[in-house]
PDB file of N, CA, C and O in Angstrom:
ATOM      1  N   MET A   1     -18.074  17.143  15.115  1.00 43.00           N
ATOM      2  CA  MET A   1     -16.967  17.726  14.375  1.00 43.00           C
ATOM      3  C   MET A   1     -17.344  19.038  13.720  1.00 43.00           C
ATOM      4  O   MET A   1     -16.957  19.316  12.608  1.00 43.00           O
ATOM      5  N   CYS A   2     -18.122  19.851  14.332  1.00 46.00           N
ATOM      6  CA  CYS A   2     -18.443  21.202  13.852  1.00 46.00           C
ATOM      7  C   CYS A   2     -18.940  21.221  12.414  1.00 46.00           C
ATOM      8  O   CYS A   2     -18.526  22.044  11.611  1.00 46.00           O
ATOM      9  N   GLY A   3     -19.791  20.270  12.042  1.00 46.00           N
ATOM     10  CA  GLY A   3     -20.366  20.278  10.712  1.00 46.00           C
ATOM     11  C   GLY A   3     -19.474  19.682   9.634  1.00 46.00           C
ATOM     12  O   GLY A   3     -19.876  19.604   8.485  1.00 46.00           O
ATOM     13  N   MET A   4     -18.273  19.287   9.960  1.00 57.00           N
ATOM     14  CA  MET A   4     -17.380  18.702   8.972  1.00 57.00           C
ATOM     15  C   MET A   4     -17.708  17.219   8.823  1.00 57.00           C
ATOM     16  O   MET A   4     -18.085  16.559   9.773  1.00 57.00           O
ATOM     17  N   THR A   5     -17.552  16.694   7.628  1.00 66.00           N
ATOM     18  CA  THR A   5     -17.778  15.273   7.415  1.00 66.00           C
ATOM     19  C   THR A   5     -16.439  14.572   7.283  1.00 66.00           C
ATOM     20  O   THR A   5     -15.459  15.145   6.810  1.00 66.00           O
ATOM     21  N   GLU A   6     -16.422  13.318   7.702  1.00 69.00           N
ATOM     22  CA  GLU A   6     -15.189  12.541   7.619  1.00 69.00           C
ATOM     23  C   GLU A   6     -15.079  11.914   6.227  1.00 69.00           C
ATOM     24  O   GLU A   6     -16.079  11.490   5.650  1.00 69.00           O
ATOM     25  N   SER A   7     -13.881  11.833   5.729  1.00 78.00           N
ATOM     26  CA  SER A   7     -13.667  11.199   4.437  1.00 78.00           C
ATOM     27  C   SER A   7     -13.826   9.686   4.581  1.00 78.00           C
ATOM     28  O   SER A   7     -13.812   9.137   5.683  1.00 78.00           O
ATOM     29  N   ALA A   8     -13.956   9.017   3.476  1.00 78.00           N
ATOM     30  CA  ALA A   8     -14.082   7.558   3.484  1.00 78.00           C
ATOM     31  C   ALA A   8     -12.848   6.913   4.109  1.00 78.00           C
ATOM     32  O   ALA A   8     -12.948   5.923   4.839  1.00 78.00           O
ATOM     33  N   THR A   9     -11.690   7.480   3.859  1.00 77.00           N
ATOM     34  CA  THR A   9     -10.451   6.940   4.425  1.00 77.00           C
ATOM     35  C   THR A   9     -10.455   7.052   5.940  1.00 77.00           C
ATOM     36  O   THR A   9     -10.110   6.099   6.641  1.00 77.00           O
ATOM     37  N   VAL A  10     -10.854   8.195   6.472  1.00 71.00           N
ATOM     38  CA  VAL A  10     -10.903   8.389   7.921  1.00 71.00           C
ATOM     39  C   VAL A  10     -11.902   7.427   8.545  1.00 71.00           C
ATOM     40  O   VAL A  10     -11.629   6.818   9.577  1.00 71.00           O
ATOM     41  N   ARG A  11     -13.063   7.249   7.931  1.00 69.00           N
ATOM     42  CA  ARG A  11     -14.061   6.306   8.462  1.00 69.00           C
ATOM     43  C   ARG A  11     -13.511   4.885   8.478  1.00 69.00           C
ATOM     44  O   ARG A  11     -13.702   4.147   9.436  1.00 69.00           O
ATOM     45  N   ARG A  12     -12.818   4.486   7.418  1.00 70.00           N
ATOM     46  CA  ARG A  12     -12.245   3.141   7.326  1.00 70.00           C
ATOM     47  C   ARG A  12     -11.183   2.926   8.401  1.00 70.00           C
ATOM     48  O   ARG A  12     -11.155   1.893   9.060  1.00 70.00           O
ATOM     49  N   ILE A  13     -10.345   3.899   8.615  1.00 69.00           N
ATOM     50  CA  ILE A  13      -9.305   3.806   9.650  1.00 69.00           C
ATOM     51  C   ILE A  13      -9.942   3.715  11.027  1.00 69.00           C
ATOM     52  O   ILE A  13      -9.556   2.883  11.846  1.00 69.00           O
ATOM     53  N   ASN A  14     -10.944   4.541  11.280  1.00 62.00           N
ATOM     54  CA  ASN A  14     -11.611   4.523  12.575  1.00 62.00           C
ATOM     55  C   ASN A  14     -12.276   3.183  12.854  1.00 62.00           C
ATOM     56  O   ASN A  14     -12.284   2.709  13.982  1.00 62.00           O
ATOM     57  N   GLU A  15     -12.832   2.560  11.827  1.00 64.00           N
ATOM     58  CA  GLU A  15     -13.454   1.258  12.002  1.00 64.00           C
ATOM     59  C   GLU A  15     -12.423   0.201  12.376  1.00 64.00           C
ATOM     60  O   GLU A  15     -12.708  -0.727  13.122  1.00 64.00           O
ATOM     61  N   GLN A  16     -11.218   0.317  11.861  1.00 68.00           N
ATOM     62  CA  GLN A  16     -10.168  -0.651  12.141  1.00 68.00           C
ATOM     63  C   GLN A  16      -9.537  -0.438  13.509  1.00 68.00           C
ATOM     64  O   GLN A  16      -8.932  -1.350  14.054  1.00 68.00           O
ATOM     65  N   CYS A  17      -9.680   0.727  14.067  1.00 64.00           N
ATOM     66  CA  CYS A  17      -9.038   1.045  15.339  1.00 64.00           C
ATOM     67  C   CYS A  17      -9.692   0.356  16.520  1.00 64.00           C
ATOM     68  O   CYS A  17      -9.078   0.230  17.567  1.00 64.00           O
ATOM     69  N   GLY A  18     -10.912  -0.064  16.400  1.00 69.00           N
ATOM     70  CA  GLY A  18     -11.572  -0.712  17.512  1.00 69.00           C
ATOM     71  C   GLY A  18     -12.263   0.293  18.416  1.00 69.00           C
ATOM     72  O   GLY A  18     -12.829   1.281  17.959  1.00 69.00           O
ATOM     73  N   GLU A  19     -12.184   0.059  19.696  1.00 89.00           N
ATOM     74  CA  GLU A  19     -12.933   0.837  20.686  1.00 89.00           C
ATOM     75  C   GLU A  19     -12.392   2.265  20.801  1.00 89.00           C
ATOM     76  O   GLU A  19     -11.213   2.476  21.034  1.00 89.00           O
ATOM     77  N   ARG A  20     -13.304   3.238  20.629  1.00 91.00           N
ATOM     78  CA  ARG A  20     -12.917   4.648  20.709  1.00 91.00           C
ATOM     79  C   ARG A  20     -13.739   5.344  21.775  1.00 91.00           C
ATOM     80  O   ARG A  20     -14.912   5.032  21.974  1.00 91.00           O
ATOM     81  N   TRP A  21     -13.120   6.321  22.439  1.00 94.00           N
ATOM     82  CA  TRP A  21     -13.764   7.079  23.503  1.00 94.00           C
ATOM     83  C   TRP A  21     -13.531   8.562  23.290  1.00 94.00           C
ATOM     84  O   TRP A  21     -12.480   8.971  22.791  1.00 94.00           O
ATOM     85  N   LEU A  22     -14.502   9.367  23.677  1.00 95.00           N
ATOM     86  CA  LEU A  22     -14.397  10.819  23.627  1.00 95.00           C
ATOM     87  C   LEU A  22     -14.252  11.338  25.048  1.00 95.00           C
ATOM     88  O   LEU A  22     -15.054  10.997  25.921  1.00 95.00           O
ATOM     89  N   HIS A  23     -13.202  12.152  25.282  1.00 95.00           N
ATOM     90  CA  HIS A  23     -13.047  12.818  26.569  1.00 95.00           C
ATOM     91  C   HIS A  23     -13.835  14.118  26.454  1.00 95.00           C
ATOM     92  O   HIS A  23     -13.427  15.057  25.769  1.00 95.00           O
ATOM     93  N   VAL A  24     -14.990  14.152  27.088  1.00 95.00           N
ATOM     94  CA  VAL A  24     -15.957  15.242  26.910  1.00 95.00           C
ATOM     95  C   VAL A  24     -15.387  16.621  27.270  1.00 95.00           C
ATOM     96  O   VAL A  24     -15.558  17.573  26.507  1.00 95.00           O
ATOM     97  N   PRO A  25     -14.691  16.789  28.417  1.00 95.00           N
ATOM     98  CA  PRO A  25     -14.195  18.138  28.754  1.00 95.00           C
ATOM     99  C   PRO A  25     -13.230  18.733  27.724  1.00 95.00           C
ATOM    100  O   PRO A  25     -13.222  19.940  27.510  1.00 95.00           O
ATOM    101  N   THR A  26     -12.417  17.902  27.083  1.00 94.00           N
ATOM    102  CA  THR A  26     -11.447  18.415  26.117  1.00 94.00           C
ATOM    103  C   THR A  26     -11.871  18.195  24.666  1.00 94.00           C
ATOM    104  O   THR A  26     -11.232  18.699  23.753  1.00 94.00           O
ATOM    105  N   ASN A  27     -12.942  17.408  24.456  1.00 94.00           N
ATOM    106  CA  ASN A  27     -13.434  17.051  23.130  1.00 94.00           C
ATOM    107  C   ASN A  27     -12.367  16.340  22.290  1.00 94.00           C
ATOM    108  O   ASN A  27     -12.319  16.503  21.074  1.00 94.00           O
ATOM    109  N   LYS A  28     -11.519  15.563  22.938  1.00 95.00           N
ATOM    110  CA  LYS A  28     -10.493  14.797  22.240  1.00 95.00           C
ATOM    111  C   LYS A  28     -10.910  13.332  22.162  1.00 95.00           C
ATOM    112  O   LYS A  28     -11.461  12.788  23.107  1.00 95.00           O
ATOM    113  N   GLN A  29     -10.606  12.724  21.026  1.00 94.00           N
ATOM    114  CA  GLN A  29     -10.915  11.316  20.834  1.00 94.00           C
ATOM    115  C   GLN A  29      -9.697  10.465  21.134  1.00 94.00           C
ATOM    116  O   GLN A  29      -8.570  10.836  20.800  1.00 94.00           O
ATOM    117  N   TYR A  30      -9.948   9.324  21.747  1.00 94.00           N
ATOM    118  CA  TYR A  30      -8.893   8.377  22.088  1.00 94.00           C
ATOM    119  C   TYR A  30      -9.321   6.983  21.661  1.00 94.00           C
ATOM    120  O   TYR A  30     -10.511   6.706  21.537  1.00 94.00           O
ATOM    121  N   ARG A  31      -8.361   6.118  21.452  1.00 91.00           N
ATOM    122  CA  ARG A  31      -8.659   4.712  21.208  1.00 91.00           C
ATOM    123  C   ARG A  31      -7.928   3.878  22.244  1.00 91.00           C
ATOM    124  O   ARG A  31      -6.832   4.240  22.696  1.00 91.00           O
ATOM    125  N   VAL A  32      -8.523   2.782  22.627  1.00 92.00           N
ATOM    126  CA  VAL A  32      -7.910   1.889  23.602  1.00 92.00           C
ATOM    127  C   VAL A  32      -6.825   1.103  22.885  1.00 92.00           C
ATOM    128  O   VAL A  32      -7.093   0.394  21.920  1.00 92.00           O
ATOM    129  N   THR A  33      -5.593   1.251  23.338  1.00 89.00           N
ATOM    130  CA  THR A  33      -4.488   0.536  22.716  1.00 89.00           C
ATOM    131  C   THR A  33      -4.035  -0.657  23.545  1.00 89.00           C
ATOM    132  O   THR A  33      -3.420  -1.574  23.022  1.00 89.00           O
ATOM    133  N   LEU A  34      -4.352  -0.629  24.846  1.00 89.00           N
ATOM    134  CA  LEU A  34      -3.930  -1.709  25.723  1.00 89.00           C
ATOM    135  C   LEU A  34      -4.857  -1.745  26.919  1.00 89.00           C
ATOM    136  O   LEU A  34      -5.231  -0.702  27.448  1.00 89.00           O
ATOM    137  N   GLU A  35      -5.233  -2.952  27.312  1.00 91.00           N
ATOM    138  CA  GLU A  35      -6.047  -3.104  28.518  1.00 91.00           C
ATOM    139  C   GLU A  35      -5.529  -4.300  29.301  1.00 91.00           C
ATOM    140  O   GLU A  35      -5.429  -5.403  28.777  1.00 91.00           O
ATOM    141  N   ILE A  36      -5.173  -4.040  30.548  1.00 93.00           N
ATOM    142  CA  ILE A  36      -4.674  -5.092  31.432  1.00 93.00           C
ATOM    143  C   ILE A  36      -5.372  -4.946  32.774  1.00 93.00           C
ATOM    144  O   ILE A  36      -5.246  -3.915  33.434  1.00 93.00           O
ATOM    145  N   GLY A  37      -6.090  -5.976  33.155  1.00 92.00           N
ATOM    146  CA  GLY A  37      -6.725  -5.989  34.468  1.00 92.00           C
ATOM    147  C   GLY A  37      -7.643  -4.825  34.748  1.00 92.00           C
ATOM    148  O   GLY A  37      -7.695  -4.345  35.870  1.00 92.00           O
ATOM    149  N   GLY A  38      -8.363  -4.353  33.753  1.00 90.00           N
ATOM    150  CA  GLY A  38      -9.301  -3.255  33.955  1.00 90.00           C
ATOM    151  C   GLY A  38      -8.685  -1.877  33.822  1.00 90.00           C
ATOM    152  O   GLY A  38      -9.386  -0.876  33.883  1.00 90.00           O
ATOM    153  N   ALA A  39      -7.371  -1.789  33.637  1.00 95.00           N
ATOM    154  CA  ALA A  39      -6.701  -0.506  33.409  1.00 95.00           C
ATOM    155  C   ALA A  39      -6.465  -0.356  31.908  1.00 95.00           C
ATOM    156  O   ALA A  39      -5.985  -1.275  31.253  1.00 95.00           O
ATOM    157  N   CYS A  40      -6.833   0.801  31.362  1.00 94.00           N
ATOM    158  CA  CYS A  40      -6.752   1.030  29.922  1.00 94.00           C
ATOM    159  C   CYS A  40      -5.743   2.125  29.594  1.00 94.00           C
ATOM    160  O   CYS A  40      -5.684   3.142  30.276  1.00 94.00           O
ATOM    161  N   GLU A  41      -4.996   1.882  28.537  1.00 94.00           N
ATOM    162  CA  GLU A  41      -4.152   2.919  27.962  1.00 94.00           C
ATOM    163  C   GLU A  41      -4.895   3.438  26.740  1.00 94.00           C
ATOM    164  O   GLU A  41      -5.273   2.665  25.865  1.00 94.00           O
ATOM    165  N   LEU A  42      -5.115   4.748  26.709  1.00 94.00           N
ATOM    166  CA  LEU A  42      -5.835   5.373  25.610  1.00 94.00           C
ATOM    167  C   LEU A  42      -4.882   6.302  24.872  1.00 94.00           C
ATOM    168  O   LEU A  42      -4.193   7.115  25.486  1.00 94.00           O
ATOM    169  N   GLU A  43      -4.862   6.174  23.549  1.00 93.00           N
ATOM    170  CA  GLU A  43      -3.958   6.976  22.738  1.00 93.00           C
ATOM    171  C   GLU A  43      -4.761   7.949  21.883  1.00 93.00           C
ATOM    172  O   GLU A  43      -5.704   7.554  21.200  1.00 93.00           O
ATOM    173  N   GLY A  44      -4.364   9.217  21.920  1.00 92.00           N
ATOM    174  CA  GLY A  44      -5.016  10.246  21.118  1.00 92.00           C
ATOM    175  C   GLY A  44      -4.408  10.334  19.738  1.00 92.00           C
ATOM    176  O   GLY A  44      -3.388   9.699  19.442  1.00 92.00           O
ATOM    177  N   ILE A  45      -5.012  11.138  18.890  1.00 88.00           N
ATOM    178  CA  ILE A  45      -4.515  11.296  17.535  1.00 88.00           C
ATOM    179  C   ILE A  45      -3.112  11.907  17.521  1.00 88.00           C
ATOM    180  O   ILE A  45      -2.337  11.701  16.602  1.00 88.00           O
ATOM    181  N   ASP A  46      -2.778  12.641  18.577  1.00 90.00           N
ATOM    182  CA  ASP A  46      -1.445  13.236  18.686  1.00 90.00           C
ATOM    183  C   ASP A  46      -0.410  12.249  19.247  1.00 90.00           C
ATOM    184  O   ASP A  46       0.719  12.624  19.519  1.00 90.00           O
ATOM    185  N   ARG A  47      -0.828  11.000  19.405  1.00 90.00           N
ATOM    186  CA  ARG A  47       0.010   9.888  19.882  1.00 90.00           C
ATOM    187  C   ARG A  47       0.353  10.000  21.365  1.00 90.00           C
ATOM    188  O   ARG A  47       1.159   9.242  21.864  1.00 90.00           O
ATOM    189  N   ARG A  48      -0.246  10.929  22.082  1.00 93.00           N
ATOM    190  CA  ARG A  48      -0.050  11.025  23.530  1.00 93.00           C
ATOM    191  C   ARG A  48      -1.030  10.086  24.214  1.00 93.00           C
ATOM    192  O   ARG A  48      -2.173   9.950  23.781  1.00 93.00           O
ATOM    193  N   CYS A  49      -0.577   9.477  25.283  1.00 94.00           N
ATOM    194  CA  CYS A  49      -1.403   8.498  25.979  1.00 94.00           C
ATOM    195  C   CYS A  49      -1.924   9.048  27.297  1.00 94.00           C
ATOM    196  O   CYS A  49      -1.291   9.881  27.937  1.00 94.00           O
ATOM    197  N   THR A  50      -3.077   8.562  27.662  1.00 95.00           N
ATOM    198  CA  THR A  50      -3.654   8.824  28.959  1.00 95.00           C
ATOM    199  C   THR A  50      -4.163   7.494  29.486  1.00 95.00           C
ATOM    200  O   THR A  50      -4.281   6.526  28.729  1.00 95.00           O
ATOM    201  N   TYR A  51      -4.437   7.429  30.758  1.00 96.00           N
ATOM    202  CA  TYR A  51      -4.808   6.167  31.379  1.00 96.00           C
ATOM    203  C   TYR A  51      -6.101   6.322  32.161  1.00 96.00           C
ATOM    204  O   TYR A  51      -6.348   7.363  32.768  1.00 96.00           O
ATOM    205  N   ALA A  52      -6.916   5.286  32.128  1.00 96.00           N
ATOM    206  CA  ALA A  52      -8.172   5.278  32.882  1.00 96.00           C
ATOM    207  C   ALA A  52      -8.552   3.828  33.146  1.00 96.00           C
ATOM    208  O   ALA A  52      -8.150   2.923  32.403  1.00 96.00           O
ATOM    209  N   THR A  53      -9.309   3.632  34.187  1.00 96.00           N
ATOM    210  CA  THR A  53      -9.807   2.286  34.455  1.00 96.00           C
ATOM    211  C   THR A  53     -11.078   2.072  33.643  1.00 96.00           C
ATOM    212  O   THR A  53     -11.756   3.028  33.240  1.00 96.00           O
ATOM    213  N   ARG A  54     -11.411   0.834  33.414  1.00 93.00           N
ATOM    214  CA  ARG A  54     -12.629   0.493  32.678  1.00 93.00           C
ATOM    215  C   ARG A  54     -13.856   1.041  33.416  1.00 93.00           C
ATOM    216  O   ARG A  54     -14.779   1.566  32.817  1.00 93.00           O
ATOM    217  N   GLU A  55     -13.813   0.957  34.738  1.00 94.00           N
ATOM    218  CA  GLU A  55     -14.906   1.463  35.570  1.00 94.00           C
ATOM    219  C   GLU A  55     -15.103   2.965  35.358  1.00 94.00           C
ATOM    220  O   GLU A  55     -16.223   3.451  35.232  1.00 94.00           O
ATOM    221  N   THR A  56     -14.014   3.713  35.314  1.00 95.00           N
ATOM    222  CA  THR A  56     -14.087   5.160  35.098  1.00 95.00           C
ATOM    223  C   THR A  56     -14.656   5.479  33.726  1.00 95.00           C
ATOM    224  O   THR A  56     -15.493   6.373  33.580  1.00 95.00           O
ATOM    225  N   LEU A  57     -14.210   4.764  32.715  1.00 94.00           N
ATOM    226  CA  LEU A  57     -14.693   5.015  31.364  1.00 94.00           C
ATOM    227  C   LEU A  57     -16.201   4.803  31.258  1.00 94.00           C
ATOM    228  O   LEU A  57     -16.909   5.591  30.641  1.00 94.00           O
ATOM    229  N   GLU A  58     -16.684   3.733  31.860  1.00 92.00           N
ATOM    230  CA  GLU A  58     -18.081   3.371  31.681  1.00 92.00           C
ATOM    231  C   GLU A  58     -19.040   4.089  32.623  1.00 92.00           C
ATOM    232  O   GLU A  58     -20.227   4.152  32.349  1.00 92.00           O
ATOM    233  N   SER A  59     -18.546   4.641  33.725  1.00 90.00           N
ATOM    234  CA  SER A  59     -19.456   5.248  34.690  1.00 90.00           C
ATOM    235  C   SER A  59     -19.297   6.759  34.840  1.00 90.00           C
ATOM    236  O   SER A  59     -20.052   7.387  35.553  1.00 90.00           O
ATOM    237  N   SER A  60     -18.332   7.342  34.187  1.00 86.00           N
ATOM    238  CA  SER A  60     -18.058   8.766  34.344  1.00 86.00           C
ATOM    239  C   SER A  60     -18.769   9.592  33.282  1.00 86.00           C
ATOM    240  O   SER A  60     -18.941   9.156  32.140  1.00 86.00           O
ATOM    241  N   ASP A  61     -19.166  10.797  33.655  1.00 91.00           N
ATOM    242  CA  ASP A  61     -19.739  11.729  32.688  1.00 91.00           C
ATOM    243  C   ASP A  61     -18.661  12.359  31.812  1.00 91.00           C
ATOM    244  O   ASP A  61     -18.975  13.021  30.824  1.00 91.00           O
ATOM    245  N   ASN A  62     -17.402  12.176  32.159  1.00 94.00           N
ATOM    246  CA  ASN A  62     -16.299  12.757  31.406  1.00 94.00           C
ATOM    247  C   ASN A  62     -15.947  11.956  30.154  1.00 94.00           C
ATOM    248  O   ASN A  62     -15.264  12.462  29.274  1.00 94.00           O
ATOM    249  N   TRP A  63     -16.375  10.725  30.077  1.00 96.00           N
ATOM    250  CA  TRP A  63     -16.050   9.855  28.947  1.00 96.00           C
ATOM    251  C   TRP A  63     -17.319   9.376  28.272  1.00 96.00           C
ATOM    252  O   TRP A  63     -18.304   9.058  28.925  1.00 96.00           O
ATOM    253  N   ARG A  64     -17.284   9.309  26.940  1.00 95.00           N
ATOM    254  CA  ARG A  64     -18.407   8.792  26.167  1.00 95.00           C
ATOM    255  C   ARG A  64     -17.870   7.884  25.080  1.00 95.00           C
ATOM    256  O   ARG A  64     -16.956   8.251  24.332  1.00 95.00           O
ATOM    257  N   ARG A  65     -18.414   6.683  24.996  1.00 94.00           N
ATOM    258  CA  ARG A  65     -17.968   5.732  23.966  1.00 94.00           C
ATOM    259  C   ARG A  65     -18.505   6.155  22.602  1.00 94.00           C
ATOM    260  O   ARG A  65     -19.668   6.533  22.466  1.00 94.00           O
ATOM    261  N   LEU A  66     -17.633   6.109  21.616  1.00 90.00           N
ATOM    262  CA  LEU A  66     -18.020   6.477  20.258  1.00 90.00           C
ATOM    263  C   LEU A  66     -18.360   5.221  19.459  1.00 90.00           C
ATOM    264  O   LEU A  66     -17.790   4.162  19.701  1.00 90.00           O
ATOM    265  N   PRO A  67     -19.276   5.362  18.511  1.00 82.00           N
ATOM    266  CA  PRO A  67     -19.667   4.184  17.700  1.00 82.00           C
ATOM    267  C   PRO A  67     -18.556   3.734  16.789  1.00 82.00           C
ATOM    268  O   PRO A  67     -17.650   4.417  16.468  1.00 82.00           O
TER     269      PRO A  67
END
C-alpha cells in the first residue's frame, strides 16, 4: 500500500471478510464471496465482481493470496 498503514477498523473488517486475493497486474484486492464447484466469484472494493476458478487462483502468477 505504498507505505500507508491500515487503520484498526480496516484491519478488523479485512479479518472478517475471509479469503482475500490480490490481482497482481492491476494491484486490486478481491475477496471470495461465492464458490461453487471450484468456480469463485471475487468482489473488489468497488463492488465489481470478477470470476476465476480455484485452480487459476492457486496456480497462476496473476493472483496472490493475502494473509
